[in-house]
Structures are given as structure tokens and as C-alpha cells.
Tab-separated table of C-alpha atoms and ligand atoms in Angstrom:
chain	number	residue	atom	x	y	z
D	986	UNK	CA	21.359	-11.193	2.959
D	987	UNK	CA	21.761	-13.557	0.100
D	988	UNK	CA	24.392	-16.142	0.731
D	989	UNK	CA	23.200	-19.008	2.889
D	990	UNK	CA	24.402	-22.406	3.948
D	991	UNK	CA	22.465	-25.000	5.884
D	992	UNK	CA	23.730	-26.787	8.968
D	993	UNK	CA	21.311	-29.584	8.314
D	994	UNK	CA	22.792	-30.078	4.845
D	995	UNK	CA	25.559	-31.919	6.644
D	996	UNK	CA	22.998	-34.679	7.029
D	997	UNK	CA	21.413	-34.472	3.637
D	998	UNK	CA	23.156	-37.491	2.227
D	999	UNK	CA	21.964	-39.611	5.132
D	1000	UNK	CA	18.764	-41.637	5.200
D	1001	UNK	CA	16.161	-40.569	7.746
D	1002	UNK	CA	16.899	-43.753	9.689
D	1003	UNK	CA	20.262	-42.209	10.588
D	1004	UNK	CA	18.547	-39.686	12.855
D	1005	UNK	CA	17.726	-40.416	16.485
D	1006	UNK	CA	14.168	-41.702	16.740
D	1007	UNK	CA	12.644	-38.593	18.306
D	1008	UNK	CA	14.176	-36.273	15.734
D	1009	UNK	CA	13.102	-38.513	12.887
D	1010	UNK	CA	9.522	-38.525	14.059
D	1011	UNK	CA	9.439	-34.777	14.567
D	1012	UNK	CA	11.195	-33.988	11.297
D	1013	UNK	CA	8.841	-36.209	9.334
D	1014	UNK	CA	5.849	-34.748	11.170
D	1015	UNK	CA	6.980	-31.253	10.186
D	1016	UNK	CA	7.491	-32.407	6.588
D	1017	UNK	CA	4.035	-34.009	6.408
D	1018	UNK	CA	2.294	-30.921	7.778
D	1019	UNK	CA	4.280	-28.575	5.549
D	1020	UNK	CA	3.533	-30.719	2.519
D	1021	UNK	CA	-0.212	-30.473	3.173
D	1022	UNK	CA	0.011	-26.726	3.789
D	1023	UNK	CA	1.902	-26.164	0.508
D	1024	UNK	CA	-0.760	-28.111	-1.401
D	1025	UNK	CA	-3.273	-25.393	-0.505
D	1026	UNK	CA	-2.071	-22.775	-2.983
D	1027	UNK	CA	-2.300	-19.307	-1.467
D	1028	UNK	CA	-0.926	-16.767	-3.921
D	1029	UNK	CA	-1.594	-13.302	-2.486
D	1030	UNK	CA	-5.307	-12.547	-2.597
D	1031	UNK	CA	-6.350	-16.185	-2.274
D	1032	UNK	CA	-5.127	-17.072	1.208
D	1033	UNK	CA	-8.406	-18.170	2.750
D	1034	UNK	CA	-8.279	-21.943	2.074
D	1035	UNK	CA	-4.727	-22.283	3.352
D	1036	UNK	CA	-5.485	-19.977	6.288
D	1037	UNK	CA	-8.504	-22.014	7.359
D	1038	UNK	CA	-6.399	-25.182	7.155
D	1039	UNK	CA	-3.571	-23.738	9.245
D	1040	UNK	CA	-5.874	-22.216	11.871
D	1041	UNK	CA	-7.595	-25.630	12.142
D	1042	UNK	CA	-4.216	-27.245	12.656
D	1043	UNK	CA	-3.414	-24.768	15.438
D	1044	UNK	CA	-6.762	-25.464	17.093
D	1045	UNK	CA	-6.233	-29.221	16.906
D	1046	UNK	CA	-2.945	-28.756	18.797
D	1047	UNK	CA	-4.707	-27.063	21.697
D	1048	UNK	CA	-4.084	-23.417	20.803
D	1049	UNK	CA	-6.671	-20.677	21.277
D	1050	UNK	CA	-7.568	-19.342	17.846
D	1051	UNK	CA	-8.962	-15.898	17.129
D	1052	UNK	CA	-9.842	-14.978	13.547
D	1053	UNK	CA	-9.333	-11.271	12.854
D	1054	UNK	CA	-10.508	-11.228	9.275
D	1055	UNK	CA	-12.163	-13.853	7.130
D	1056	UNK	CA	-12.620	-12.605	3.581
D	1057	UNK	CA	-12.322	-14.194	0.182
D	1058	UNK	CA	-9.164	-12.144	-0.469
D	1059	UNK	CA	-7.547	-12.336	2.976
D	1060	UNK	CA	-7.528	-14.319	6.187
D	1061	UNK	CA	-5.763	-13.273	9.377
D	1062	UNK	CA	-5.767	-15.125	12.682
D	1063	UNK	CA	-3.897	-15.637	15.926
D	1064	UNK	CA	-3.298	-18.935	17.759
D	1065	UNK	CA	-2.170	-18.629	21.364
D	1066	UNK	CA	-1.110	-20.639	24.396
D	1067	UNK	CA	-3.579	-18.635	26.528
D	1068	UNK	CA	-6.664	-16.805	25.234
D	1069	UNK	CA	-5.845	-13.205	24.286
D	1070	UNK	CA	-8.395	-12.144	26.925
D	1071	UNK	CA	-5.884	-13.295	29.574
D	1072	UNK	CA	-4.061	-10.013	28.755
D	1073	UNK	CA	-0.715	-11.644	29.463
D	1074	UNK	CA	2.240	-9.853	27.851
D	1075	UNK	CA	2.525	-11.590	24.548
D	1076	UNK	CA	5.394	-12.951	22.465
D	1077	UNK	CA	4.092	-12.924	18.907
D	1078	UNK	CA	5.558	-15.271	16.299
D	1079	UNK	CA	4.619	-13.743	12.973
D	1080	UNK	CA	4.292	-15.562	9.660
D	1081	UNK	CA	2.460	-14.962	6.401
D	1082	UNK	CA	0.031	-17.270	4.632
D	1083	UNK	CA	0.447	-15.871	1.138
D	1084	UNK	CA	3.037	-16.915	-1.408
D	1085	UNK	CA	4.317	-15.357	-4.613
D	1086	UNK	CA	3.128	-16.718	-7.974
D	1087	UNK	CA	4.839	-19.627	-9.641
D	1088	UNK	CA	7.645	-18.953	-12.140
D	1089	UNK	CA	9.808	-21.237	-14.268
D	1090	UNK	CA	9.877	-24.991	-14.794
D	1091	UNK	CA	9.940	-26.885	-11.535
D	1092	UNK	CA	11.427	-30.316	-10.890
D	1093	UNK	CA	8.291	-31.137	-8.853
D	1094	UNK	CA	4.966	-29.402	-9.347
D	1095	UNK	CA	5.042	-26.188	-7.254
D	1096	UNK	CA	1.904	-27.001	-5.252
D	1097	UNK	CA	2.558	-30.734	-4.932
D	1098	UNK	CA	4.294	-30.421	-1.568
D	1099	UNK	CA	6.378	-33.368	-2.722
D	1100	UNK	CA	8.773	-34.831	-0.158
D	1101	UNK	CA	11.779	-36.136	-2.071
D	1102	UNK	CA	15.566	-36.207	-1.722
D	1103	UNK	CA	15.295	-35.192	1.942
D	1104	UNK	CA	13.442	-31.986	0.997
D	1105	UNK	CA	9.920	-30.630	1.053
D	1106	UNK	CA	9.342	-29.008	-2.344
D	1107	UNK	CA	6.913	-26.313	-3.259
D	1108	UNK	CA	5.988	-22.654	-3.293
D	1109	UNK	CA	6.133	-21.426	0.293
D	1110	UNK	CA	8.406	-24.221	1.579
D	1111	UNK	CA	10.734	-21.529	2.945
D	1112	UNK	CA	8.795	-18.315	2.393
D	1113	UNK	CA	6.841	-18.596	4.615
D	1114	UNK	CA	4.889	-21.786	5.279
D	1115	UNK	CA	7.916	-23.677	6.546
D	1116	UNK	CA	8.389	-21.010	9.182
D	1117	UNK	CA	4.721	-21.257	10.218
D	1118	UNK	CA	4.952	-25.043	10.681
D	1119	UNK	CA	8.125	-24.677	12.759
D	1120	UNK	CA	6.397	-22.100	14.956
D	1121	UNK	CA	3.377	-24.360	15.396
D	1122	UNK	CA	5.383	-27.418	16.442
D	1123	UNK	CA	7.459	-25.382	18.910
D	1124	UNK	CA	4.438	-23.704	20.508
D	1125	UNK	CA	2.348	-26.900	20.543
D	1126	UNK	CA	5.086	-28.496	22.665
D	1127	UNK	CA	4.357	-25.869	25.341
D	1128	UNK	CA	0.598	-26.351	25.596
D	1129	UNK	CA	0.834	-28.813	28.461
D	1130	UNK	CA	3.313	-26.627	30.340
D	1131	UNK	CA	0.997	-23.636	29.938
D	1132	UNK	CA	-1.920	-25.623	31.356
D	1133	UNK	CA	-0.028	-26.688	34.461
D	1134	UNK	CA	1.881	-23.460	35.197
D	1135	UNK	CA	0.920	-19.836	35.145
D	1136	UNK	CA	3.572	-18.721	32.678
D	1137	UNK	CA	4.643	-15.057	32.683
D	1138	UNK	CA	3.943	-14.624	28.964
D	1139	UNK	CA	1.435	-15.683	26.402
D	1140	UNK	CA	2.829	-16.938	23.089
D	1141	UNK	CA	0.860	-16.263	19.920
D	1142	UNK	CA	1.332	-17.430	16.363
D	1143	UNK	CA	0.065	-14.617	14.141
D	1144	UNK	CA	-0.665	-15.678	10.561
D	1145	UNK	CA	-1.432	-12.922	8.109
D	1146	UNK	CA	-2.240	-12.380	4.449
D	1147	UNK	CA	-0.871	-10.106	1.724
D	1148	UNK	CA	2.732	-9.804	2.953
D	1149	UNK	CA	4.045	-10.256	-0.564
D	1150	UNK	CA	1.879	-7.356	-1.714
D	1151	UNK	CA	2.936	-4.978	1.060
D	1152	UNK	CA	0.735	-6.218	3.916
D	1153	UNK	CA	-2.229	-3.833	3.570
D	1154	UNK	CA	-4.779	-6.628	4.125
D	1155	UNK	CA	-2.570	-8.411	6.640
D	1156	UNK	CA	-0.044	-7.084	9.113
D	1157	UNK	CA	-0.884	-3.448	8.416
D	1158	UNK	CA	-4.535	-4.066	9.174
D	1159	UNK	CA	-3.695	-6.041	12.338
D	1160	UNK	CA	-1.300	-3.329	13.548
D	1161	UNK	CA	-3.928	-0.656	12.957
D	1162	UNK	CA	-6.947	-2.466	14.401
D	1163	UNK	CA	-5.972	-5.288	16.742
D	1164	UNK	CA	-2.769	-4.271	18.461
D	1165	UNK	CA	-4.456	-3.824	21.800
D	1166	UNK	CA	-5.963	-7.322	21.647
D	1167	UNK	CA	-2.551	-8.821	20.935
D	1168	UNK	CA	-0.841	-7.058	23.850
D	1169	UNK	CA	2.507	-7.806	22.192
D	1170	UNK	CA	5.806	-7.196	23.943
D	1171	UNK	CA	7.738	-8.721	21.074
D	1172	UNK	CA	7.087	-9.634	17.453
D	1173	UNK	CA	9.402	-12.223	15.959
D	1174	UNK	CA	8.897	-12.456	12.220
D	1175	UNK	CA	10.905	-13.260	9.110
D	1176	UNK	CA	14.006	-11.323	8.116
D	1177	UNK	CA	17.542	-12.632	8.455
D	1178	UNK	CA	18.545	-16.274	8.131
D	1179	UNK	CA	21.592	-18.496	8.545
D	1180	UNK	CA	24.108	-17.614	5.862
D	1181	UNK	CA	27.742	-18.213	5.023
D	1182	UNK	CA	30.176	-16.306	2.848
D	1183	UNK	CA	29.640	-13.177	4.922
D	1184	UNK	CA	33.046	-13.054	6.601
D	1185	UNK	CA	35.854	-12.784	4.047
D	1186	UNK	CA	38.341	-14.101	6.587
D	1187	UNK	CA	36.148	-17.102	7.465
D	1188	UNK	CA	33.753	-17.735	4.572
D	1189	UNK	CA	32.535	-21.044	5.999
D	1190	UNK	CA	31.375	-19.362	9.213
D	1191	UNK	CA	27.645	-19.657	9.603
D	1192	UNK	CA	26.217	-16.246	10.371
D	1193	UNK	CA	22.647	-15.800	11.574
D	1194	UNK	CA	21.440	-12.269	11.035
D	1195	UNK	CA	18.630	-11.076	13.263
D	1196	UNK	CA	16.867	-8.181	11.589
D	1197	UNK	CA	16.547	-5.199	13.919
D	1198	UNK	CA	15.634	-2.656	11.278
D	1199	UNK	CA	14.890	-2.415	7.596
D	1200	UNK	CA	15.027	0.072	4.792
D	1201	UNK	CA	11.735	1.654	3.854
D	1202	UNK	CA	10.464	1.384	0.323
D	1203	UNK	CA	9.312	4.141	-2.003
D	1204	UNK	CA	7.947	3.506	-5.487
D	1205	UNK	CA	8.036	6.515	-7.813
D	1206	UNK	CA	6.823	7.281	-11.302
D	1207	UNK	CA	8.780	9.801	-13.372
D	1208	UNK	CA	7.135	11.236	-16.437
D	1209	UNK	CA	7.832	13.876	-19.027
D	1210	UNK	CA	6.209	15.157	-22.161
D	1211	UNK	CA	7.968	16.992	-24.989
D	1212	UNK	CA	6.035	18.311	-28.000
D	1213	UNK	CA	8.738	17.443	-30.520
D	1214	UNK	CA	8.591	16.609	-34.215
D	1215	UNK	CA	7.549	13.040	-34.849
D	1216	UNK	CA	9.744	11.389	-37.489
D	1217	UNK	CA	12.675	9.317	-36.287
D	1218	UNK	CA	14.685	10.113	-39.451
D	1219	UNK	CA	15.345	13.672	-38.304
D	1220	UNK	CA	15.877	13.668	-34.534
D	1221	UNK	CA	15.110	16.980	-32.855
D	1222	UNK	CA	17.537	18.472	-30.354
D	1223	UNK	CA	15.157	17.661	-27.499
D	1224	UNK	CA	12.606	14.871	-27.294
D	1225	UNK	CA	11.010	12.960	-24.432
D	1226	UNK	CA	13.046	9.764	-24.475
D	1227	UNK	CA	16.345	11.603	-24.854
D	1228	UNK	CA	15.595	13.804	-21.874
D	1229	UNK	CA	14.436	10.897	-19.710
D	1230	UNK	CA	17.389	8.679	-20.588
D	1231	UNK	CA	19.825	11.519	-19.866
D	1232	UNK	CA	18.198	12.238	-16.496
D	1233	UNK	CA	18.156	8.559	-15.544
D	1234	UNK	CA	21.789	8.333	-16.587
D	1235	UNK	CA	22.636	11.100	-14.133
D	1236	UNK	CA	20.737	9.231	-11.421
D	1237	UNK	CA	22.318	5.858	-12.076
D	1238	UNK	CA	25.835	7.256	-12.423
D	1239	UNK	CA	25.713	9.293	-9.280
D	1240	UNK	CA	27.950	8.510	-6.367
D	1241	UNK	CA	25.341	7.909	-3.707
D	1242	UNK	CA	26.099	9.364	-0.292
D	1243	UNK	CA	27.431	6.802	2.135
D	1244	UNK	CA	25.593	6.914	5.425
D	1245	UNK	CA	26.018	4.393	8.207
D	1246	UNK	CA	22.765	4.346	10.156
D	1247	UNK	CA	22.668	3.289	13.811
D	1248	UNK	CA	21.380	-0.261	13.093
D	1249	UNK	CA	23.950	-0.712	10.297
D	1250	UNK	CA	26.692	0.404	12.709
D	1251	UNK	CA	25.537	-2.239	15.207
D	1252	UNK	CA	25.633	-4.851	12.461
D	1253	UNK	CA	29.117	-3.880	11.274
D	1254	UNK	CA	30.394	-3.758	14.838
D	1255	UNK	CA	29.166	-7.309	15.546
D	1256	UNK	CA	30.538	-8.707	12.282
D	1257	UNK	CA	33.748	-6.675	12.399
D	1258	UNK	CA	34.860	-8.423	15.597
D	1259	UNK	CA	35.174	-11.607	13.550
D	1260	UNK	CA	36.636	-10.104	10.394
D	1261	UNK	CA	40.353	-9.634	9.902
D	1262	UNK	CA	42.314	-7.171	7.780
D	1263	UNK	CA	41.217	-3.870	6.307
D	1264	UNK	CA	37.648	-5.068	5.876
D	1265	UNK	CA	37.392	-5.875	9.602
D	1266	UNK	CA	38.973	-2.559	10.517
D	1267	UNK	CA	36.496	-0.691	8.313
D	1268	UNK	CA	33.585	-2.591	9.862
D	1269	UNK	CA	34.739	-1.722	13.352
D	1270	UNK	CA	35.166	1.906	12.274
D	1271	UNK	CA	32.309	2.300	9.818
D	1272	UNK	CA	32.888	6.033	9.300
D	1273	UNK	CA	35.833	4.867	7.163
D	1274	UNK	CA	33.383	3.595	4.571
D	1275	UNK	CA	32.800	7.153	3.512
D	1276	UNK	CA	36.424	7.250	2.399
D	1277	UNK	CA	35.890	4.289	0.067
D	1278	UNK	CA	33.213	6.254	-1.747
D	1279	UNK	CA	30.026	4.935	-3.315
D	1280	UNK	CA	31.742	3.875	-6.531
D	1281	UNK	CA	34.051	1.409	-4.771
D	1282	UNK	CA	31.282	-0.012	-2.617
D	1283	UNK	CA	29.088	-0.614	-5.684
D	1284	UNK	CA	31.199	-3.681	-6.352
D	1285	UNK	CA	29.627	-5.158	-3.218
D	1286	UNK	CA	25.907	-4.652	-3.917
D	1287	UNK	CA	24.611	-5.831	-0.530
D	1288	UNK	CA	27.068	-3.706	1.431
D	1289	UNK	CA	26.361	-0.780	-0.900
D	1290	UNK	CA	22.597	-1.176	-0.374
D	1291	UNK	CA	23.072	-1.142	3.402
D	1292	UNK	CA	24.822	2.242	3.455
D	1293	UNK	CA	23.104	4.139	0.628
D	1294	UNK	CA	19.636	5.114	-0.517
D	1295	UNK	CA	19.107	3.082	-3.682
D	1296	UNK	CA	16.994	3.771	-6.770
D	1297	UNK	CA	16.463	1.006	-9.322
D	1298	UNK	CA	14.824	1.726	-12.675
D	1299	UNK	CA	12.251	-1.066	-12.923
D	1300	UNK	CA	10.317	0.143	-15.967
D	1301	UNK	CA	10.611	2.617	-18.852
D	1302	UNK	CA	7.693	2.894	-21.215
D	1303	UNK	CA	6.112	4.897	-24.022
D	1304	UNK	CA	2.657	4.812	-25.482
D	1305	UNK	CA	2.599	2.323	-28.389
D	1306	UNK	CA	4.395	3.723	-31.465
D	1307	UNK	CA	5.976	2.394	-34.618
D	1308	UNK	CA	9.793	2.200	-34.701
D	1309	UNK	CA	10.121	5.364	-36.815
D	1310	UNK	CA	7.901	7.506	-34.625
D	1311	UNK	CA	9.274	9.701	-31.828
D	1312	UNK	CA	6.993	9.326	-28.814
D	1313	UNK	CA	6.120	12.570	-27.081
D	1314	UNK	CA	5.586	11.030	-23.651
D	1315	UNK	CA	7.691	8.691	-21.519
D	1316	UNK	CA	7.380	7.305	-18.015
D	1317	UNK	CA	9.840	5.448	-15.802
D	1318	UNK	CA	9.252	3.723	-12.497
D	1319	UNK	CA	11.795	3.662	-9.715
D	1320	UNK	CA	11.998	1.180	-6.851
D	1321	UNK	CA	13.736	3.208	-4.146
D	1322	UNK	CA	14.879	1.871	-0.774
D	1323	UNK	CA	15.620	4.417	1.904
D	1324	UNK	CA	17.961	4.086	4.834
D	1325	UNK	CA	16.609	4.449	8.351
D	1326	UNK	CA	16.501	8.168	9.062
D	1327	UNK	CA	15.847	9.245	5.451
D	1328	UNK	CA	12.416	10.748	4.844
D	1329	UNK	CA	10.538	10.399	1.573
D	1330	UNK	CA	10.517	14.156	1.277
D	1331	UNK	CA	14.251	14.632	1.625
D	1332	UNK	CA	14.930	11.745	-0.753
D	1333	UNK	CA	12.654	13.178	-3.443
D	1334	UNK	CA	14.257	16.596	-3.023
D	1335	UNK	CA	17.687	15.041	-3.619
D	1336	UNK	CA	16.341	13.024	-6.552
D	1337	UNK	CA	15.067	16.142	-8.289
D	1338	UNK	CA	18.458	17.761	-7.858
D	1339	UNK	CA	20.149	14.723	-9.410
D	1340	UNK	CA	17.734	14.457	-12.341
D	1341	UNK	CA	18.382	18.132	-13.158
D	1342	UNK	CA	15.300	18.426	-15.338
D	1343	UNK	CA	12.402	20.524	-14.136
D	1344	UNK	CA	10.138	19.056	-16.805
D	1345	UNK	CA	10.283	15.582	-15.285
D	1346	UNK	CA	7.385	15.106	-12.895
D	1347	UNK	CA	7.903	12.878	-9.853
D	1348	UNK	CA	4.872	11.091	-8.483
D	1349	UNK	CA	4.724	8.804	-5.434
D	1350	UNK	CA	3.080	5.469	-6.285
D	1351	UNK	CA	3.473	3.872	-2.860
D	1352	UNK	CA	5.752	3.904	0.117
D	1353	UNK	CA	6.227	2.175	3.436
D	1354	UNK	CA	6.310	4.091	6.634
D	1355	UNK	CA	9.789	4.332	8.167
D	1356	UNK	CA	10.001	2.696	11.586
D	1357	UNK	CA	12.424	3.060	14.478
D	1358	UNK	CA	14.846	0.190	14.933
D	1359	UNK	CA	14.590	-2.329	17.755
D	1360	UNK	CA	17.787	-2.218	19.793
D	1361	UNK	CA	19.469	-5.581	20.297
D	1362	UNK	CA	20.079	-4.974	24.004
D	1363	UNK	CA	17.024	-6.874	25.219
D	1364	UNK	CA	16.556	-10.167	27.049
D	1365	UNK	CA	14.656	-11.392	24.013
D	1366	UNK	CA	17.577	-10.752	21.694
D	1367	UNK	CA	19.962	-12.450	24.097
D	1368	UNK	CA	17.672	-15.456	24.436
D	1369	UNK	CA	17.367	-15.708	20.660
D	1370	UNK	CA	21.150	-15.610	20.224
D	1371	UNK	CA	21.546	-18.351	22.803
D	1372	UNK	CA	18.835	-20.475	21.208
D	1373	UNK	CA	20.530	-20.225	17.801
D	1374	UNK	CA	23.952	-21.149	19.131
D	1375	UNK	CA	22.548	-24.049	21.159
D	1376	UNK	CA	21.109	-25.538	18.000
D	1377	UNK	CA	23.860	-24.386	15.632
D	1378	UNK	CA	27.080	-24.513	17.711
D	1379	UNK	CA	29.845	-22.131	16.594
D	1380	UNK	CA	27.447	-20.006	14.577
D	1381	UNK	CA	27.801	-16.257	14.827
D	1382	UNK	CA	24.633	-14.317	15.566
D	1383	UNK	CA	24.528	-10.640	14.672
D	1384	UNK	CA	21.928	-7.871	14.465
D	1385	UNK	CA	21.326	-6.776	10.884
D	1386	UNK	CA	19.765	-4.000	8.887
D	1387	UNK	CA	17.536	-5.686	6.299
D	1388	UNK	CA	17.848	-4.162	2.800
D	1389	UNK	CA	14.257	-5.047	1.803
D	1390	UNK	CA	11.007	-4.708	3.731
D	1391	UNK	CA	8.577	-7.059	5.429
D	1392	UNK	CA	5.722	-6.981	7.939
D	1393	UNK	CA	7.906	-6.371	11.003
D	1394	UNK	CA	8.018	-2.641	10.319
D	1395	UNK	CA	4.255	-2.229	10.909
D	1396	UNK	CA	4.799	-3.275	14.514
D	1397	UNK	CA	8.016	-1.315	15.029
D	1398	UNK	CA	6.262	1.768	13.732
D	1399	UNK	CA	3.757	1.363	16.586
D	1400	UNK	CA	6.363	0.967	19.279
D	1401	UNK	CA	6.425	-2.829	19.466
D	1402	UNK	CA	9.933	-4.305	19.517
D	1403	UNK	CA	10.341	-6.619	16.527
D	1404	UNK	CA	13.113	-8.920	15.378
D	1405	UNK	CA	13.286	-10.847	12.134
D	1406	UNK	CA	14.839	-14.294	11.841
D	1407	UNK	CA	14.103	-17.373	9.792
D	1408	UNK	CA	15.803	-19.930	12.059
D	1409	UNK	CA	17.088	-21.994	9.163
D	1410	UNK	CA	20.513	-22.531	7.775
D	1411	UNK	CA	20.123	-22.792	4.007
D	1412	UNK	CA	22.560	-23.484	1.202
D	1413	UNK	CA	23.022	-20.712	-1.305
D	1414	UNK	CA	21.143	-22.675	-3.975
D	1415	UNK	CA	18.174	-23.026	-1.610
D	1416	UNK	CA	18.186	-19.312	-0.909
D	1417	UNK	CA	18.207	-18.553	-4.614
D	1418	UNK	CA	15.102	-20.732	-5.020
D	1419	UNK	CA	13.014	-18.397	-2.827
D	1420	UNK	CA	10.577	-16.428	-5.038
D	1421	UNK	CA	12.027	-18.527	-7.860
D	1422	UNK	CA	11.557	-22.055	-9.181
D	1423	UNK	CA	12.256	-25.189	-7.110
D	1424	UNK	CA	11.690	-23.589	-3.700
D	1425	UNK	CA	12.413	-26.294	-1.158
D	1426	UNK	CA	13.553	-26.860	2.398
D	1427	UNK	CA	15.555	-29.746	3.868
D	1428	UNK	CA	13.395	-31.903	6.143
D	1429	UNK	CA	16.165	-31.981	8.738
D	1430	UNK	CA	16.379	-28.180	8.784
D	1431	UNK	CA	12.742	-27.941	9.807
D	1432	UNK	CA	13.558	-29.825	12.978
D	1433	UNK	CA	16.471	-27.476	13.734
D	1434	UNK	CA	14.179	-24.507	13.248
D	1435	UNK	CA	11.616	-25.964	15.654
D	1436	UNK	CA	14.424	-26.450	18.175
D	1437	UNK	CA	15.525	-22.798	17.904
D	1438	UNK	CA	11.987	-21.547	18.538
D	1439	UNK	CA	11.516	-23.972	21.409
D	1440	UNK	CA	14.820	-23.121	23.104
D	1441	UNK	CA	14.017	-19.437	22.772
D	1442	UNK	CA	10.509	-19.761	24.203
D	1443	UNK	CA	11.464	-22.066	27.061
D	1444	UNK	CA	14.260	-19.765	28.198
D	1445	UNK	CA	11.855	-16.817	28.220
D	1446	UNK	CA	8.883	-18.651	29.737
D	1447	UNK	CA	10.599	-20.566	32.514
D	1448	UNK	CA	13.692	-18.386	32.944
D	1449	UNK	CA	14.049	-15.878	35.715
D	1450	UNK	CA	13.146	-12.876	33.580
D	1451	UNK	CA	10.210	-10.766	34.587
D	1452	UNK	CA	7.925	-9.487	31.848
D	1453	UNK	CA	8.848	-5.948	30.828
D	1454	UNK	CA	6.318	-3.169	31.085
D	1455	UNK	CA	3.891	-3.260	28.218
D	1456	UNK	CA	5.233	-0.943	25.536
D	1457	UNK	CA	1.943	0.472	24.297
X	505	ZN	ZN1	8.173	-13.861	3.273
């Protein structure tokens, strides 16, 4: 989801002294900690320094830290209310230590962690160090409670490396090797966020999407070789680039099949209740989307991506040649995102049919494993919805299918329920800054995010709910 607005931006023009004392102290504490965390640059593959800092911070707040891997190119650890050896059913708050590289000219140096204009600036402010700091402050508030009462659940902050590179040295490794130690009954990671502009009939409505499922990714390389004549002055009837461009044209012009998966149907149902007119009717009866056809839906790229398998041409290349030479080989790479329920095999079969050229080879570069969705009919989901609306009154909370991928799917694939929510309400310009220049987060929003986590955890830990049976 792309369009976001921040509740806390209502306060942005106000000096910090305008906040109640407790909130001011907590917000500035979050900003100070986040600033220090940002200053430890941790572009994927160099997470260790930042990871050691954050695990030390967790330890200093009374959490039980367990380091799963400590390597120069990755660092993964958990920080829990109770030691993992307690074997309590565990609510895992997932975050990632790594950040994407710096791009563009920043107003404040990207690893300065500068606090200015009511914002904390820097790479990772939102994605994902801000989330980690919010988790820490919420869980640290519960340390005393956990020491005086035998709570029904453990709560663990799980900080991992390499998310931005697909998670192989982070969440994937944890899910494969340490799942039993974690004893997780829920993973709550990144995913949706607070956005506006979602409902056409109420564009100001703040909508928090909780990710319950995501598309799986598949990266493909297409290649072909044609032994044609070589001079560009006399083009042959068939040559490599012509064939590849024609095949890609067929792919990009195709009307992709519209398919409303179960998690997308849940999302449309929840949003459709608040949408008026034809759009609302179509959301409440998503089979109607088929009637619109892929071509019409293309005008709404996010909606289109949520009901179709997509293929984006991210590279086309030839061996080096001079401008008057006809290259005899060409490759193209495709970034494909598959709907829940679509297998890599069936997608590639359909792709070959669309390309209509037997001489184009299709090679799988990488792919994520599809995972079942986590139904939103759990006590955890309900508690999360309530926590969001307590902190952001009048917001709408809805389950969503996430069009990209993140670490949550490694846990879903192993039967662990997982939801994805960044409990922040961000303006559109702040959302655009993620993975871009001038990434920043409002100081006041950090406090709201801490409050969402805390409300959620308190309702689960001291509510009447009994822990569900362990899902493994
Ligand atoms: Zn992230």
C-alpha cells in the first residue's frame, strides 16, 4: 500500500512542550535511541555493529537476549520478557537490522540520525529501525509486570539481518534452525501501515492494513540466441533483439487473468463495507472484478497487482557491441510476483505460452516459497485492531494482501500465524521516502507506535484469553 497519512502529523507544527509531560519524555527517549541506532550504518551484509548495539540496549532494559548468529555479514538475536527456556507460548515481534543503501541527495546526512523539525532523519528511520525501537520501548514497559506475575505468554523481539536481500541470512535461517527455541504462537512483523486515500468515498479515512498474506516473488532470466547476419544496415528478417522485444511485447500487452484470492477477498470485503458506489459494490462482490478485465484495472496499479500475477521487465541486455552491429544474444530479467495459490511451475507454463517463442529459454534466478495466509479470525488479530483504534480513534483496520514480500512468509510457510503491521500513520511524502532519500519519521508518531504495541500486548497478556495450542 502506498498512500499514507500520519495521525501524529496533526501535531507536527507544535513544539514538544505542547505534549503532556509523560508523552514528551517517551517520545524524546524513542527519538534519542532511534537516532543512535541509525548512526550505526547497517546496509545489508554489515549488520553486526548495529545488531550488537541494539541487543545491548535490549539487555540493558532487562530483556533476556539470545544471539542466534554472530558473523561479520549477519547478526540475529532474540530479546525476551522470559528466557526462551521457559517454553512459554511466545508472541514474536519481528524487525530487521539491515537497511538499503543510500540514494540521492539528503537534506541531512543519511546516517546522522539528526533530530530536526520534529522528525528523526536517516536511513532506517521507518524501515525498520523505528519499528525496532517502538517494540523495545513497549516490551521494556512490561518487564516489571513479567517479574511479578506469571504471564501466560512470553514476548520476544526478534531482530534479524538480510531482510532487504531476501532474508537468507536472517529470518529464513531462524525459521529453518531455531523455530523450536522460539516456540512462537504469533509473529508480528512489518507489512501494512496507516494510510489514507484508500477509500474513494472517504479519502481522508485513515486505513491501517494488517498484512495476512503476501504475493510470492519469482525472478526469471529470459535469453535467446539467433545466428543472424551482423551489420545493422541490412536487418535480417529474424535477429535476437527483434525476437525478444516482440515476445516481451506480447507479455506486457497481455490481459492478465483476474483472480481474487481468499486473502484479497477478505481485504476487499473489509474495505468494501466502507466504500460507496460501484467501487464499494465491486469490493463486496469481488467476482465482479473479472468483468472489468485486466486492461481497465491496469489504471489502478495497486489494485491490479493484488488480483493478477505480475511480470515486470527489469533489465534487457546484450553483450557489448557497437551501434551498427546486430548482437546475436540477448537476455531479459523479469521480476514476477505471484498471487497466493499460483505455483512457480504453472506461472512459467503460462509465461511460455504468452511469449510464443520456443527459442527463448526461461531460467529461474530466485524465488520465494509461497506460504498459506493467516486468517484474521484470531484473538491476536482482534486485539491488534482494538489497539490500533484505541490509539488512532476512527481509523479503519482491515486485513490486507501485501503485493511485495517480507520475512513474515518464512514463518507462515512453517505453520506459524503471522501478521504484518507497521503501527505508524505516515504522510504520503514520508512513505515515498522509504528506500529513497530523506527517510524520516515524526517523533510524535514513534510514541503512538509504542502505544499500539503496548495496548496490544497488555490486552493479550493480562486479558482473559488462554494461550492457544502451540501450532508446531
Ligand atoms: Zn523493511
